[in-house]
Each structure stands twice: as C-alpha cells, then as structure tokens.
CSV table of C-alpha atoms and ligand atoms in Angstrom, one decimal:
chain,number,residue,atom,x,y,z
A,1,UNK,CA,-20.9,-11.7,-15.4
A,2,UNK,CA,-21.5,-12.9,-11.8
A,3,UNK,CA,-18.4,-12.2,-9.7
A,4,UNK,CA,-17.6,-12.9,-6.1
A,5,UNK,CA,-14.7,-11.0,-4.5
A,6,UNK,CA,-13.4,-12.7,-1.4
A,7,UNK,CA,-11.8,-10.1,0.9
A,8,UNK,CA,-13.2,-6.6,0.9
A,9,UNK,CA,-10.1,-4.6,1.7
A,10,UNK,CA,-8.1,-2.0,-0.3
A,11,UNK,CA,-7.8,-4.4,-3.3
A,12,UNK,CA,-11.1,-6.3,-3.0
A,13,UNK,CA,-13.4,-3.4,-2.5
A,14,UNK,CA,-11.8,-1.4,-5.3
A,15,UNK,CA,-11.8,-4.4,-7.7
A,16,UNK,CA,-15.4,-5.3,-6.8
A,17,UNK,CA,-16.7,-1.7,-7.2
A,18,UNK,CA,-14.9,-1.2,-10.5
A,19,UNK,CA,-16.1,-4.6,-11.9
A,20,UNK,CA,-19.6,-3.6,-11.0
A,21,UNK,CA,-19.1,-0.2,-12.6
A,22,UNK,CA,-18.7,-1.8,-16.0
A,23,UNK,CA,-22.0,-3.8,-15.6
A,24,UNK,CA,-21.1,-7.0,-13.8
A,25,UNK,CA,-23.0,-8.3,-10.8
A,26,UNK,CA,-20.6,-8.4,-7.9
A,27,UNK,CA,-20.8,-9.8,-4.4
A,28,UNK,CA,-18.1,-8.8,-2.0
A,29,UNK,CA,-17.4,-11.2,0.9
A,30,UNK,CA,-15.5,-10.4,4.1
A,31,UNK,CA,-15.0,-12.4,7.3
A,32,UNK,CA,-14.9,-9.0,9.2
A,33,UNK,CA,-18.5,-8.3,10.1
A,34,UNK,CA,-17.8,-4.7,11.0
A,35,UNK,CA,-16.5,-4.0,7.5
A,36,UNK,CA,-19.5,-5.4,5.9
A,37,UNK,CA,-21.8,-3.6,8.3
A,38,UNK,CA,-20.2,-0.3,7.4
A,39,UNK,CA,-20.6,-1.0,3.7
A,40,UNK,CA,-24.2,-2.1,4.1
A,41,UNK,CA,-24.9,1.1,6.0
A,42,UNK,CA,-23.6,3.1,3.0
A,43,UNK,CA,-20.1,3.8,4.5
A,44,UNK,CA,-16.6,3.1,3.2
A,45,UNK,CA,-14.2,1.4,5.7
A,46,UNK,CA,-11.1,2.9,4.0
A,47,UNK,CA,-10.0,6.2,2.6
A,48,UNK,CA,-9.6,5.9,-1.2
A,49,UNK,CA,-10.3,8.9,-3.4
A,50,UNK,CA,-13.4,8.5,-5.6
A,51,UNK,CA,-14.3,5.1,-4.2
A,52,UNK,CA,-17.3,6.3,-2.3
A,53,UNK,CA,-19.0,7.4,-5.4
A,54,UNK,CA,-18.3,4.2,-7.4
A,55,UNK,CA,-19.6,2.1,-4.5
A,56,UNK,CA,-22.7,4.2,-3.9
A,57,UNK,CA,-23.5,4.3,-7.7
A,58,UNK,CA,-23.3,0.5,-8.1
A,59,UNK,CA,-25.0,-0.3,-4.8
A,60,UNK,CA,-27.9,2.0,-6.0
A,61,UNK,CA,-27.9,0.2,-9.4
A,62,UNK,CA,-28.3,-3.2,-7.7
A,63,UNK,CA,-25.0,-4.5,-9.1
A,64,UNK,CA,-22.8,-4.4,-5.9
A,65,UNK,CA,-23.6,-6.3,-2.8
A,66,UNK,CA,-21.8,-7.2,0.5
A,67,UNK,CA,-22.0,-10.3,2.6
A,68,UNK,CA,-20.4,-12.3,5.4
A,69,UNK,CA,-22.2,-15.4,4.2
A,70,UNK,CA,-19.5,-17.7,2.7
A,71,UNK,CA,-22.0,-20.1,1.3
A,72,UNK,CA,-23.9,-17.4,-0.5
A,73,UNK,CA,-20.6,-16.0,-1.8
A,74,UNK,CA,-19.3,-19.3,-3.2
A,75,UNK,CA,-22.6,-20.0,-4.9
A,76,UNK,CA,-22.9,-16.5,-6.4
A,77,UNK,CA,-20.0,-16.0,-8.8
A,78,UNK,CA,-18.6,-18.2,-11.6
A,79,UNK,CA,-15.6,-16.0,-11.1
A,80,UNK,CA,-14.2,-16.1,-7.6
A,81,UNK,CA,-11.5,-13.5,-6.9
A,82,UNK,CA,-9.3,-14.1,-3.9
A,83,UNK,CA,-8.2,-10.7,-2.6
A,84,UNK,CA,-7.5,-11.4,1.0
A,85,UNK,CA,-4.4,-10.3,2.9
A,86,UNK,CA,-1.0,-12.0,2.6
A,87,UNK,CA,0.9,-10.5,5.6
A,88,UNK,CA,4.4,-11.5,6.4
A,89,UNK,CA,4.9,-14.6,8.5
A,90,UNK,CA,7.5,-14.6,11.2
A,91,UNK,CA,10.4,-15.3,8.8
A,92,UNK,CA,9.2,-12.7,6.3
A,93,UNK,CA,7.6,-15.2,3.9
A,94,UNK,CA,4.0,-14.5,2.8
A,95,UNK,CA,1.5,-16.0,5.2
A,96,UNK,CA,-1.0,-17.9,2.9
A,97,UNK,CA,-3.4,-19.0,5.6
A,98,UNK,CA,-6.1,-16.5,4.4
A,99,UNK,CA,-5.7,-17.4,0.8
A,100,UNK,CA,-5.9,-21.1,1.5
A,101,UNK,CA,-8.8,-20.7,3.8
A,102,UNK,CA,-10.7,-18.9,1.0
A,103,UNK,CA,-9.7,-21.6,-1.5
A,104,UNK,CA,-10.9,-24.3,0.9
A,105,UNK,CA,-14.3,-22.5,1.4
A,106,UNK,CA,-14.7,-22.5,-2.4
A,107,UNK,CA,-13.9,-26.3,-2.6
A,108,UNK,CA,-16.2,-27.1,0.3
A,109,UNK,CA,-19.2,-25.3,-1.2
A,110,UNK,CA,-19.0,-25.1,-5.0
A,111,UNK,CA,-21.4,-27.0,-7.1
A,112,UNK,CA,-20.6,-25.7,-10.6
A,113,UNK,CA,-17.7,-24.5,-12.7
A,114,UNK,CA,-15.6,-21.8,-11.1
A,115,UNK,CA,-12.6,-19.7,-12.2
A,116,UNK,CA,-10.7,-19.0,-9.0
A,117,UNK,CA,-8.5,-16.0,-9.5
A,118,UNK,CA,-5.6,-15.2,-7.1
A,119,UNK,CA,-5.5,-11.4,-7.0
A,120,UNK,CA,-3.7,-11.3,-3.7
A,121,UNK,CA,0.1,-11.0,-4.0
A,122,UNK,CA,1.2,-14.5,-3.5
A,123,UNK,CA,4.5,-16.4,-3.9
A,124,UNK,CA,5.3,-18.5,-6.9
A,125,UNK,CA,3.6,-21.9,-6.5
A,126,UNK,CA,0.6,-20.5,-4.6
A,127,UNK,CA,-1.8,-21.3,-7.5
A,128,UNK,CA,-0.7,-24.9,-7.2
A,129,UNK,CA,-1.5,-24.8,-3.5
A,130,UNK,CA,-4.9,-23.2,-4.2
A,131,UNK,CA,-5.7,-25.9,-6.8
A,132,UNK,CA,-4.7,-28.6,-4.3
A,133,UNK,CA,-6.7,-27.1,-1.5
A,134,UNK,CA,-9.9,-27.0,-3.6
A,135,UNK,CA,-9.2,-30.6,-4.9
A,136,UNK,CA,-8.8,-31.8,-1.4
A,137,UNK,CA,-12.1,-30.3,-0.3
A,138,UNK,CA,-13.9,-31.7,-3.4
A,139,UNK,CA,-12.4,-35.1,-2.7
A,140,UNK,CA,-13.6,-35.0,0.9
A,141,UNK,CA,-17.1,-34.4,-0.4
A,142,UNK,CA,-16.7,-37.2,-3.0
A,143,UNK,CA,-17.7,-35.0,-5.9
A,144,UNK,CA,-16.1,-33.9,-9.1
A,145,UNK,CA,-16.7,-30.3,-10.1
A,146,UNK,CA,-14.6,-28.5,-12.7
A,147,UNK,CA,-12.6,-25.4,-11.9
A,148,UNK,CA,-9.6,-23.4,-13.1
A,149,UNK,CA,-7.1,-21.4,-11.1
A,150,UNK,CA,-5.7,-18.2,-12.5
A,151,UNK,CA,-3.1,-15.8,-11.3
A,152,UNK,CA,-4.1,-12.1,-11.8
A,153,UNK,CA,-1.9,-9.9,-9.7
A,154,UNK,CA,-3.1,-6.4,-8.9
A,155,UNK,CA,-1.0,-3.3,-9.6
A,156,UNK,CA,-3.3,-0.6,-8.3
A,157,UNK,CA,-1.7,2.1,-6.1
A,158,UNK,CA,-3.5,3.2,-3.0
A,159,UNK,CA,-4.5,6.8,-3.4
A,160,UNK,CA,-5.2,6.4,-7.1
A,161,UNK,CA,-6.7,2.9,-6.9
A,162,UNK,CA,-10.0,3.5,-8.7
A,163,UNK,CA,-8.3,5.2,-11.7
A,164,UNK,CA,-5.6,2.5,-11.8
A,165,UNK,CA,-8.2,-0.3,-11.9
A,166,UNK,CA,-10.4,1.5,-14.5
A,167,UNK,CA,-7.4,2.4,-16.7
A,168,UNK,CA,-4.7,-0.2,-16.0
A,169,UNK,CA,-1.2,0.0,-17.7
A,170,UNK,CA,-1.4,-3.8,-18.1
A,171,UNK,CA,-3.4,-6.7,-16.9
A,172,UNK,CA,-1.3,-9.7,-16.1
A,173,UNK,CA,-3.0,-13.0,-16.4
A,174,UNK,CA,-1.3,-16.3,-15.6
A,175,UNK,CA,-3.5,-19.1,-16.9
A,176,UNK,CA,-3.0,-22.4,-18.6
A,177,UNK,CA,-6.4,-23.4,-19.9
A,178,UNK,CA,-8.4,-21.9,-22.7
A,179,UNK,CA,-11.7,-21.7,-20.9
A,180,UNK,CA,-10.2,-19.6,-18.2
A,181,UNK,CA,-8.2,-17.4,-20.6
A,182,UNK,CA,-11.4,-16.7,-22.6
A,183,UNK,CA,-13.3,-15.8,-19.5
A,184,UNK,CA,-10.5,-13.5,-18.4
A,185,UNK,CA,-10.5,-11.8,-21.8
A,186,UNK,CA,-14.2,-11.2,-21.6
A,187,UNK,CA,-13.9,-10.0,-18.0
A,188,UNK,CA,-11.3,-7.4,-18.8
A,189,UNK,CA,-12.5,-6.3,-22.2
A,190,UNK,CA,-14.3,-3.2,-20.8
A,191,UNK,CA,-10.9,-2.0,-19.3
A,192,UNK,CA,-8.9,-2.1,-22.4
A,193,UNK,CA,-11.0,-0.5,-25.1
A,194,UNK,CA,-8.3,1.5,-26.9
A,195,UNK,CA,-5.5,-1.1,-26.9
A,196,UNK,CA,-4.7,-4.6,-25.7
A,197,UNK,CA,-3.5,-4.6,-22.2
A,198,UNK,CA,-3.8,-8.2,-21.3
A,199,UNK,CA,-0.4,-9.9,-20.9
A,200,UNK,CA,-1.1,-13.6,-20.8
A,201,UNK,CA,1.6,-15.9,-19.4
A,202,UNK,CA,2.1,-19.0,-17.4
A,203,UNK,CA,0.9,-19.0,-13.8
A,204,UNK,CA,4.3,-19.0,-12.2
A,205,UNK,CA,5.6,-16.1,-14.3
A,206,UNK,CA,2.5,-14.1,-13.4
A,207,UNK,CA,3.1,-14.7,-9.7
A,208,UNK,CA,6.7,-13.6,-10.0
A,209,UNK,CA,5.8,-10.6,-12.1
A,210,UNK,CA,4.0,-8.9,-9.2
A,211,UNK,CA,7.0,-9.3,-6.9
A,212,UNK,CA,9.4,-8.2,-9.6
A,213,UNK,CA,7.5,-5.0,-10.1
A,214,UNK,CA,7.4,-4.1,-6.4
A,215,UNK,CA,11.0,-5.1,-5.8
A,216,UNK,CA,12.1,-2.9,-8.7
A,217,UNK,CA,10.3,0.1,-7.4
A,218,UNK,CA,11.5,-0.4,-3.9
A,219,UNK,CA,15.1,-0.8,-5.3
A,220,UNK,CA,14.8,2.6,-7.0
A,221,UNK,CA,13.7,4.2,-3.8
A,222,UNK,CA,16.5,2.6,-1.6
A,223,UNK,CA,19.1,3.4,-4.3
A,224,UNK,CA,18.1,7.1,-4.2
A,225,UNK,CA,18.0,7.1,-0.4
A,226,UNK,CA,21.5,5.7,-0.1
A,227,UNK,CA,22.7,8.3,-2.6
A,228,UNK,CA,21.0,11.0,-0.6
A,229,UNK,CA,22.9,10.0,2.5
A,230,UNK,CA,26.1,10.1,0.5
A,231,UNK,CA,25.2,13.4,-1.2
A,232,UNK,CA,25.0,15.0,2.3
A,233,UNK,CA,28.5,13.8,3.1
A,234,UNK,CA,29.9,15.0,-0.2
A,235,UNK,CA,28.2,18.4,-0.1
A,236,UNK,CA,26.0,17.5,-3.1
A,237,UNK,CA,22.2,18.0,-3.5
A,238,UNK,CA,20.1,14.8,-4.3
A,239,UNK,CA,17.3,16.9,-5.8
A,240,UNK,CA,19.6,18.3,-8.4
A,241,UNK,CA,21.0,14.8,-9.0
A,242,UNK,CA,17.5,13.5,-9.4
A,243,UNK,CA,16.8,16.1,-12.1
A,244,UNK,CA,20.0,15.3,-13.7
A,245,UNK,CA,19.3,11.6,-14.1
A,246,UNK,CA,15.4,11.5,-14.5
A,247,UNK,CA,15.5,13.0,-17.9
A,248,UNK,CA,17.4,10.0,-19.2
A,249,UNK,CA,14.7,7.9,-20.8
A,250,UNK,CA,16.5,4.7,-19.7
A,251,UNK,CA,16.1,5.9,-16.1
A,252,UNK,CA,12.8,8.0,-16.2
A,253,UNK,CA,11.3,10.2,-13.5
A,254,UNK,CA,9.3,7.8,-11.4
A,255,UNK,CA,10.3,6.6,-8.0
A,256,UNK,CA,13.5,8.6,-7.8
A,257,UNK,CA,12.5,10.7,-4.7
A,258,UNK,CA,14.8,10.4,-1.7
A,259,UNK,CA,12.8,10.4,1.6
A,260,UNK,CA,12.5,8.9,5.0
A,261,UNK,CA,11.9,5.4,3.7
A,262,UNK,CA,9.2,3.5,2.0
A,263,UNK,CA,6.3,1.9,3.9
A,264,UNK,CA,2.8,0.6,3.1
A,265,UNK,CA,1.2,-2.7,2.9
A,266,UNK,CA,3.2,-3.9,-0.2
A,267,UNK,CA,6.8,-2.9,-0.7
A,268,UNK,CA,8.1,-4.0,2.7
A,269,UNK,CA,6.3,-7.3,2.8
A,270,UNK,CA,6.8,-8.1,-0.8
A,271,UNK,CA,10.5,-7.4,-0.7
A,272,UNK,CA,10.8,-9.7,2.4
A,273,UNK,CA,8.6,-12.4,0.8
A,274,UNK,CA,10.7,-12.5,-2.4
A,275,UNK,CA,13.9,-12.8,-0.4
A,276,UNK,CA,12.3,-15.7,1.4
A,277,UNK,CA,11.1,-17.3,-1.8
A,278,UNK,CA,14.6,-17.1,-3.2
A,279,UNK,CA,16.1,-18.5,0.0
A,280,UNK,CA,13.7,-21.4,-0.3
A,281,UNK,CA,15.1,-22.0,-3.8
A,282,UNK,CA,18.6,-21.9,-2.5
A,283,UNK,CA,19.4,-18.4,-3.8
A,284,UNK,CA,20.4,-15.2,-2.0
A,285,UNK,CA,19.0,-12.0,-3.5
A,286,UNK,CA,21.9,-9.7,-2.5
A,287,UNK,CA,20.5,-6.6,-4.2
A,288,UNK,CA,17.1,-7.0,-2.6
A,289,UNK,CA,18.5,-7.7,0.9
A,290,UNK,CA,20.4,-4.4,0.5
A,291,UNK,CA,17.2,-2.6,-0.5
A,292,UNK,CA,15.5,-3.8,2.6
A,293,UNK,CA,18.5,-2.9,4.9
A,294,UNK,CA,18.8,0.5,3.3
A,295,UNK,CA,15.1,1.2,3.9
A,296,UNK,CA,15.3,0.1,7.6
A,297,UNK,CA,18.2,2.5,8.0
A,298,UNK,CA,16.4,5.3,6.1
A,299,UNK,CA,13.4,5.3,8.5
A,300,UNK,CA,15.8,6.4,11.2
A,301,UNK,CA,17.5,9.2,9.2
A,302,UNK,CA,15.2,12.0,10.5
A,303,UNK,CA,15.6,10.7,14.1
A,304,UNK,CA,19.4,10.9,13.7
A,305,UNK,CA,19.1,14.5,12.5
A,306,UNK,CA,16.8,15.4,15.4
A,307,UNK,CA,19.2,13.8,17.9
A,308,UNK,CA,22.1,15.7,16.3
A,309,UNK,CA,20.2,18.9,16.9
A,310,UNK,CA,18.7,18.3,20.3
A,311,UNK,CA,20.8,15.6,21.8
A,312,UNK,CA,20.1,11.9,22.6
A,313,UNK,CA,17.9,12.8,25.6
A,314,UNK,CA,14.7,14.3,24.3
A,315,UNK,CA,12.9,14.3,27.7
A,316,UNK,CA,10.7,17.5,27.8
A,317,UNK,CA,11.0,18.0,24.1
A,318,UNK,CA,7.8,18.2,22.1
A,319,UNK,CA,7.5,17.7,18.3
A,320,UNK,CA,4.9,18.5,15.8
A,321,UNK,CA,4.5,15.8,13.1
A,322,UNK,CA,2.9,16.4,9.8
A,323,UNK,CA,1.7,13.3,8.0
A,324,UNK,CA,1.1,9.8,9.4
A,325,UNK,CA,0.0,7.7,6.5
A,326,UNK,CA,2.7,5.9,4.6
A,327,UNK,CA,2.0,8.1,1.6
A,328,UNK,CA,-0.5,10.8,0.6
A,329,UNK,CA,-4.1,10.1,-0.3
A,330,UNK,CA,-4.5,7.0,1.9
A,331,UNK,CA,-5.2,6.3,5.5
A,332,UNK,CA,-3.0,3.2,5.3
A,333,UNK,CA,-0.6,3.1,8.2
A,334,UNK,CA,0.9,-0.3,7.6
A,335,UNK,CA,4.7,-0.1,7.9
A,336,UNK,CA,4.5,3.7,7.8
A,337,UNK,CA,7.8,5.5,8.6
A,338,UNK,CA,5.8,7.7,11.0
A,339,UNK,CA,5.3,4.8,13.3
A,340,UNK,CA,9.0,4.2,13.6
A,341,UNK,CA,9.8,7.9,14.0
A,342,UNK,CA,7.1,8.3,16.7
A,343,UNK,CA,8.4,5.3,18.7
A,344,UNK,CA,12.0,6.5,18.4
A,345,UNK,CA,11.0,9.9,19.7
A,346,UNK,CA,9.0,8.3,22.6
A,347,UNK,CA,12.0,6.1,23.4
A,348,UNK,CA,14.1,9.2,24.0
A,349,UNK,CA,11.5,10.8,26.2
A,350,UNK,CA,9.8,13.2,23.7
A,351,UNK,CA,6.1,13.8,23.1
A,352,UNK,CA,4.4,14.3,19.8
A,353,UNK,CA,1.4,16.2,18.4
A,354,UNK,CA,0.5,14.8,15.0
A,355,UNK,CA,-1.7,16.0,12.1
A,356,UNK,CA,-2.8,14.0,9.1
A,357,UNK,CA,-5.8,14.8,7.0
A,358,UNK,CA,-7.2,11.2,7.0
A,359,UNK,CA,-5.0,8.8,8.9
A,360,UNK,CA,-5.5,10.0,12.5
A,361,UNK,CA,-8.3,7.5,13.3
A,362,UNK,CA,-6.2,4.7,12.1
A,363,UNK,CA,-3.2,6.0,14.2
A,364,UNK,CA,-5.4,6.2,17.3
A,365,UNK,CA,-6.3,2.6,16.7
A,366,UNK,CA,-2.6,1.6,16.5
A,367,UNK,CA,-1.3,3.8,19.4
A,368,UNK,CA,-4.4,3.5,21.6
A,369,UNK,CA,-4.6,6.1,24.3
A,370,UNK,CA,-0.9,6.7,24.6
A,371,UNK,CA,-0.7,10.1,26.4
A,372,UNK,CA,2.6,10.9,24.6
A,373,UNK,CA,0.8,11.3,21.3
A,374,UNK,CA,-1.9,13.9,20.8
A,375,UNK,CA,-3.6,15.0,17.6
A,376,UNK,CA,-4.3,18.4,16.0
A,377,UNK,CA,-7.2,19.2,13.8
A,378,UNK,CA,-5.2,21.6,11.6
A,379,UNK,CA,-1.5,21.6,10.6
A,380,UNK,CA,-0.6,24.9,12.3
A,381,UNK,CA,-2.4,23.8,15.5
A,382,UNK,CA,0.1,20.9,15.8
A,383,UNK,CA,2.9,23.4,16.2
A,384,UNK,CA,1.6,24.9,19.4
A,385,UNK,CA,4.1,24.4,22.1
A,386,UNK,CA,6.4,22.3,19.8
A,387,UNK,CA,10.2,22.6,19.7
A,388,UNK,CA,10.4,21.6,16.0
A,389,UNK,CA,8.3,20.3,13.1
A,390,UNK,CA,8.9,16.9,11.5
A,391,UNK,CA,7.3,16.2,8.1
A,392,UNK,CA,6.8,12.6,7.3
A,393,UNK,CA,4.1,12.4,4.5
A,394,UNK,CA,4.0,14.8,1.5
A,395,UNK,CA,0.4,15.7,1.6
A,396,UNK,CA,-0.5,18.5,-0.9
A,397,UNK,CA,-1.7,20.8,1.9
A,398,UNK,CA,1.9,20.9,3.3
A,399,UNK,CA,3.4,22.2,0.1
A,400,UNK,CA,3.1,25.9,0.7
A,401,UNK,CA,3.1,26.7,4.4
A,402,UNK,CA,3.5,30.1,6.0
A,403,UNK,CA,7.2,29.8,7.0
A,404,UNK,CA,7.0,33.1,9.0
A,405,UNK,CA,4.1,31.7,11.1
A,406,UNK,CA,6.0,28.4,11.6
A,407,UNK,CA,9.1,30.4,12.8
A,408,UNK,CA,6.9,32.4,15.1
A,409,UNK,CA,5.2,29.3,16.6
A,410,UNK,CA,8.0,26.8,17.1
A,411,UNK,CA,10.3,27.1,20.2
A,412,UNK,CA,13.5,26.1,18.4
A,413,UNK,CA,12.5,27.0,14.9
A,414,UNK,CA,13.6,23.9,13.0
A,415,UNK,CA,11.9,21.8,10.3
A,416,UNK,CA,13.0,18.2,9.7
A,417,UNK,CA,11.6,17.4,6.3
A,418,UNK,CA,11.5,13.7,5.4
A,419,UNK,CA,10.0,14.3,2.0
A,420,UNK,CA,12.1,17.2,0.5
A,421,UNK,CA,8.9,19.4,0.2
A,422,UNK,CA,10.6,22.8,0.0
A,423,UNK,CA,13.3,24.7,-1.7
A,424,UNK,CA,15.6,25.0,1.3
A,425,UNK,CA,16.1,28.7,0.6
A,426,UNK,CA,12.5,29.5,1.5
A,427,UNK,CA,12.3,28.2,5.1
A,428,UNK,CA,15.9,29.5,5.7
A,429,UNK,CA,14.9,33.0,4.5
A,430,UNK,CA,12.2,33.0,7.2
A,431,UNK,CA,14.9,32.2,9.8
A,432,UNK,CA,14.1,28.5,10.1
A,433,UNK,CA,16.7,25.8,10.4
A,434,UNK,CA,15.8,23.4,7.6
A,435,UNK,CA,17.0,19.8,7.5
A,436,UNK,CA,15.9,17.6,4.5
A,437,UNK,CA,17.1,14.4,2.9
A,438,UNK,CA,20.3,14.6,0.9
A,439,UNK,CA,20.1,18.4,0.4
A,440,UNK,CA,22.7,21.0,0.9
B,501,NAD,N1,-3.2,-2.5,-0.8
B,501,NAD,C1,-2.6,-2.4,-2.0
B,501,NAD,O1,-2.2,-1.3,-2.4
B,501,NAD,C2,-2.3,-3.6,-2.8
B,501,NAD,C3,-2.0,-3.5,-4.2
B,501,NAD,C4,-1.7,-4.6,-4.9
B,501,NAD,C5,-1.8,-5.9,-4.3
B,501,NAD,N2,-2.2,-6.0,-3.0
B,501,NAD,C6,-2.3,-7.3,-2.4
B,501,NAD,O2,-3.7,-7.6,-2.3
B,501,NAD,C7,-3.9,-8.4,-1.2
B,501,NAD,C8,-4.9,-7.7,-0.3
B,501,NAD,O3,-4.4,-6.5,0.2
B,501,NAD,P1,-5.3,-5.4,0.9
B,501,NAD,O4,-4.4,-4.2,1.1
B,501,NAD,O5,-6.6,-5.3,0.1
B,501,NAD,O6,-5.6,-6.1,2.3
B,501,NAD,P2,-6.7,-5.7,3.4
B,501,NAD,O7,-6.1,-6.2,4.6
B,501,NAD,O8,-7.1,-4.3,3.2
B,501,NAD,O9,-7.9,-6.6,3.0
B,501,NAD,C9,-8.0,-8.0,3.1
B,501,NAD,C10,-9.4,-8.4,3.6
B,501,NAD,O10,-9.6,-9.8,3.5
B,501,NAD,C11,-10.4,-10.2,4.5
B,501,NAD,N3,-10.3,-11.7,4.7
B,501,NAD,C12,-9.3,-12.4,5.3
B,501,NAD,N4,-9.6,-13.7,5.2
B,501,NAD,C13,-10.8,-13.8,4.5
B,501,NAD,C14,-11.6,-14.9,4.1
B,501,NAD,N5,-11.1,-16.2,4.3
B,501,NAD,N6,-12.7,-14.7,3.5
B,501,NAD,C15,-13.1,-13.4,3.2
B,501,NAD,N7,-12.4,-12.3,3.6
B,501,NAD,C16,-11.2,-12.5,4.2
B,501,NAD,C17,-9.9,-9.4,5.7
B,501,NAD,O11,-10.9,-9.3,6.7
B,501,NAD,C18,-9.7,-8.0,5.0
B,501,NAD,O12,-10.8,-7.2,5.0
B,501,NAD,C19,-2.6,-8.6,-0.5
B,501,NAD,O13,-2.0,-9.8,-1.0
B,501,NAD,C20,-1.7,-7.4,-1.0
B,501,NAD,O14,-0.4,-7.7,-1.1
B,501,NAD,C21,-2.4,-4.9,-2.2
C-alpha cells in the first residue's frame, strides 16, 4: 500500500517506520525542515529504543521516505495518516489547528480517493471537522473527489513504541463506510496474525476510547499518589499496600506505582482536554478534575520534603538530580515533573546538577543557558558538591547504586526518591537519610 504519514514526531515516525517494516511504501511528511533533514541524513530526531534500526532498514530497502513537500505527500498515499500534535489550547482543550491544517492540505491537493485517518489524539467530533475541512477545500476548487475519514487512535507508549506498534493489544478503528473499513483491515492484517485485534466501532466512540484509556491510567496513578500521601500520615507503607492490592485480578499490577506525578505529552493534556470536552457538553467530570489536581500537587511533594529538611530558603544549596525525562527510555520532557521540581528549587535560591542518559540535550533546549542548571556525564559525577540527591526518573541504571559512595560524596547525606527505587533499609544502612513517596 502507499501510505502518507503527516507529522513525523513520536507517533508519526514510529507508525511510518513500522508500516514500512511490513512491506508498505511510506512517505513521512513534516513541516519542520530540520527534522526531515536529520532523517534524510540518516539520523533520528527522537530517542526511541529500536527505532533507528527499523528506520535504517526500511530507508535502505527503499520503502520509507521523508519530505517537506506537501503536494508530493498528498499525491503519494491513498492512505493519509494525520499524526500531528494536538497540544492544549489556553483553556486546556485540544488545539486542532495542526490537524485541520493537515486536512485542508489534503483537500486542496488530492485528485483521487483518499482514506484520511486521524491518528492524533483528538476530541470527539474532530472527524466531522476534518471531513468538513476537506469538503470545503474541494468545494473551493469546484471538484468532486471521493474520500473517507477514519478515527484510528494510537496507544503506543514512548520507550516501547516500536514493540507496541508491531504487537498492539488492540487496534481501534472508528469508521462508518465499508470501503474504508476494508482498507483498514488490509492495512493492519500484518499486525494481527495470531488473533483479531481490530475493534471496529463508530467514529465518535473511537475518538472517546483514546481519552478514556489515558484518563483511566492517569486516574490509577493519582489514586495511588493520594493514598501514598495518606500512608505517610498514617504510618503505613504504600509499596506494601500496592503489593496487597495488585494481586487482585480486578485491580491488576499496572499503573499502581506512587511517585512524584505523571507527565509526558499525553496524560496531562488528554485529561485536560477530556474535562474541557465534558464542560462543552454541559457536564463536569469530578473524578477527572480531582485526578488532575492531585497530580499537580504530587509534582510538589519532593519539593515539600526538601523544604522540610533544609528550610524554605535554599540559597547556597546545591542538589544533584537523577532523571529528567518524564519516564525512562525516552528523551521526552513535555510536562515532566523534573521541570517543576527544578523551577521550585531555583525559586528558593538553589542550584542543580542533573544527569539523564538521554534527555539532557532536550533539557538544555528548554532551560537554555541558565547558569543555575549544570549537567553531569555520569550519575555519580552529579553528586560532586551537592547537598542531597533528588531522583525523578526511574532509569534502570539508578536501580543499584553504591550507597556508601553516595554517603561519602553528599554534604548532607540525603536522598529524595520520587520513584520509590529502593528498599528504604539499604540507603539507611549506609547512613543516608532516605525520603521516598508514601513509605515508612
Ligand atoms: N507521544 C505519544 O506517546 C503518543 C501516543 C499516542 C498518541 N499520541 C498523540 O499523537 C499525536 C502526535 O503526538 P507526537 O508525540 O507524535 O507529537 P510530536 O510533536 O512529536 O510530532 C508532531 C509532528 O507534527 C508536525 N506537524 C505539525 N503540523 C504539521 C502539518 N500541518 N503537516 C505536517 N507535519 C506537521 C510537527 O512538526 C511535529 O514534528 C498527538 O495528538 C498525541 O496526543 C502521542
């Protein structure tokens, strides 16, 4: 099949590369010329494990191409994926300007049948807007060209995106005409060879399904975070509570970890967008509003612990910070708790030396040349001259540190662990003060 992917970011590049991997001809379009230049030069603009090999293999095989030429991109694929960003607008609703610009480009330039697939996370009703935008452009040209609009939300996780795309749990397709449904079946047949994973539904339900999934996951995290705060007050240990409930199959083990708040490009914006969608329909989503409020508060929990230990005035204090990305195995810094924590420490006069295996370039881009933030090339190097260590992302390489060496290096030997990485007995046995989330 000939496939165009509009938007070559975390979702678009992974989708395009994986669709090429199963034999399709794929052209990835982006309006960011720098991204396309990096890709054409054989680089990868994001950190995503395994993606470099899939991209290289399919570029070499002549199945995967990159362009900034909108006309070429629209002409190329019968299937046109829209995978552009849908960032929050000022009021928290999803900003659809990029999605609708992509749709207008298609309407302006298409000459034959297209299936336009919304892969971006978009509010209920967006497919109607995409359909109308294309219709409007066709009408301006005075031509009639057939097309279908399909909703096909993406559930991949950054850090495991290639595997998630190649072996999806389910493939949600919202479509209402047979021609489009048949094409979607054929498109996804290579990804569901051992059992049917396609869940076909109406377009609006598909659009809502994506928000429901992310809202549910965010809810589990905020629920555990609130209980962690309570556990500390009551002298209980949230890790033991987690083990006590996760074994219940009605609850399950996933997304039960207490921590210093969820971040990333999806949960925060999707929770906000769903709240706005509901408000637009005259309904308050009380549970979800609480999920968001709890998460905003949780991003400050480590800062409160630091202030309790060192006082409100942190002038002259220096902190080592392990982990910047919003989660391990990605360089994505969007809404990362580390950003809030660093700003809060700066606000109180402190300085920070950070270490992250892959997100330091992205952090430099965000913080510019702020002299209060420096970077270390190894975890232990970040501790030189620091009063305490703050852990924000649970990278594997932080799992088994040398606590004796940490104790010997830090001025006030304290660890503030936002991801409950350790059995508290271990750092304490080395003479470290150890503060985690919801632990005794
Ligand atoms: N990142 C994730 O883990 C993830 C997972 C599932 C769903 N999603 C959703 O997928 C969508 C894309 O997310 P992302 O993280 O890949 O975003 P991203 O910011 O990494 O990539 C979006 C890309 O689209 C490009 N773009 C914008 N307008 C364009 C246009 N008119 N034509 C061509 N390119 C254009 C941008 O330059 C950018 O490179 C969002 O709606 C997001 O919510 C993301």
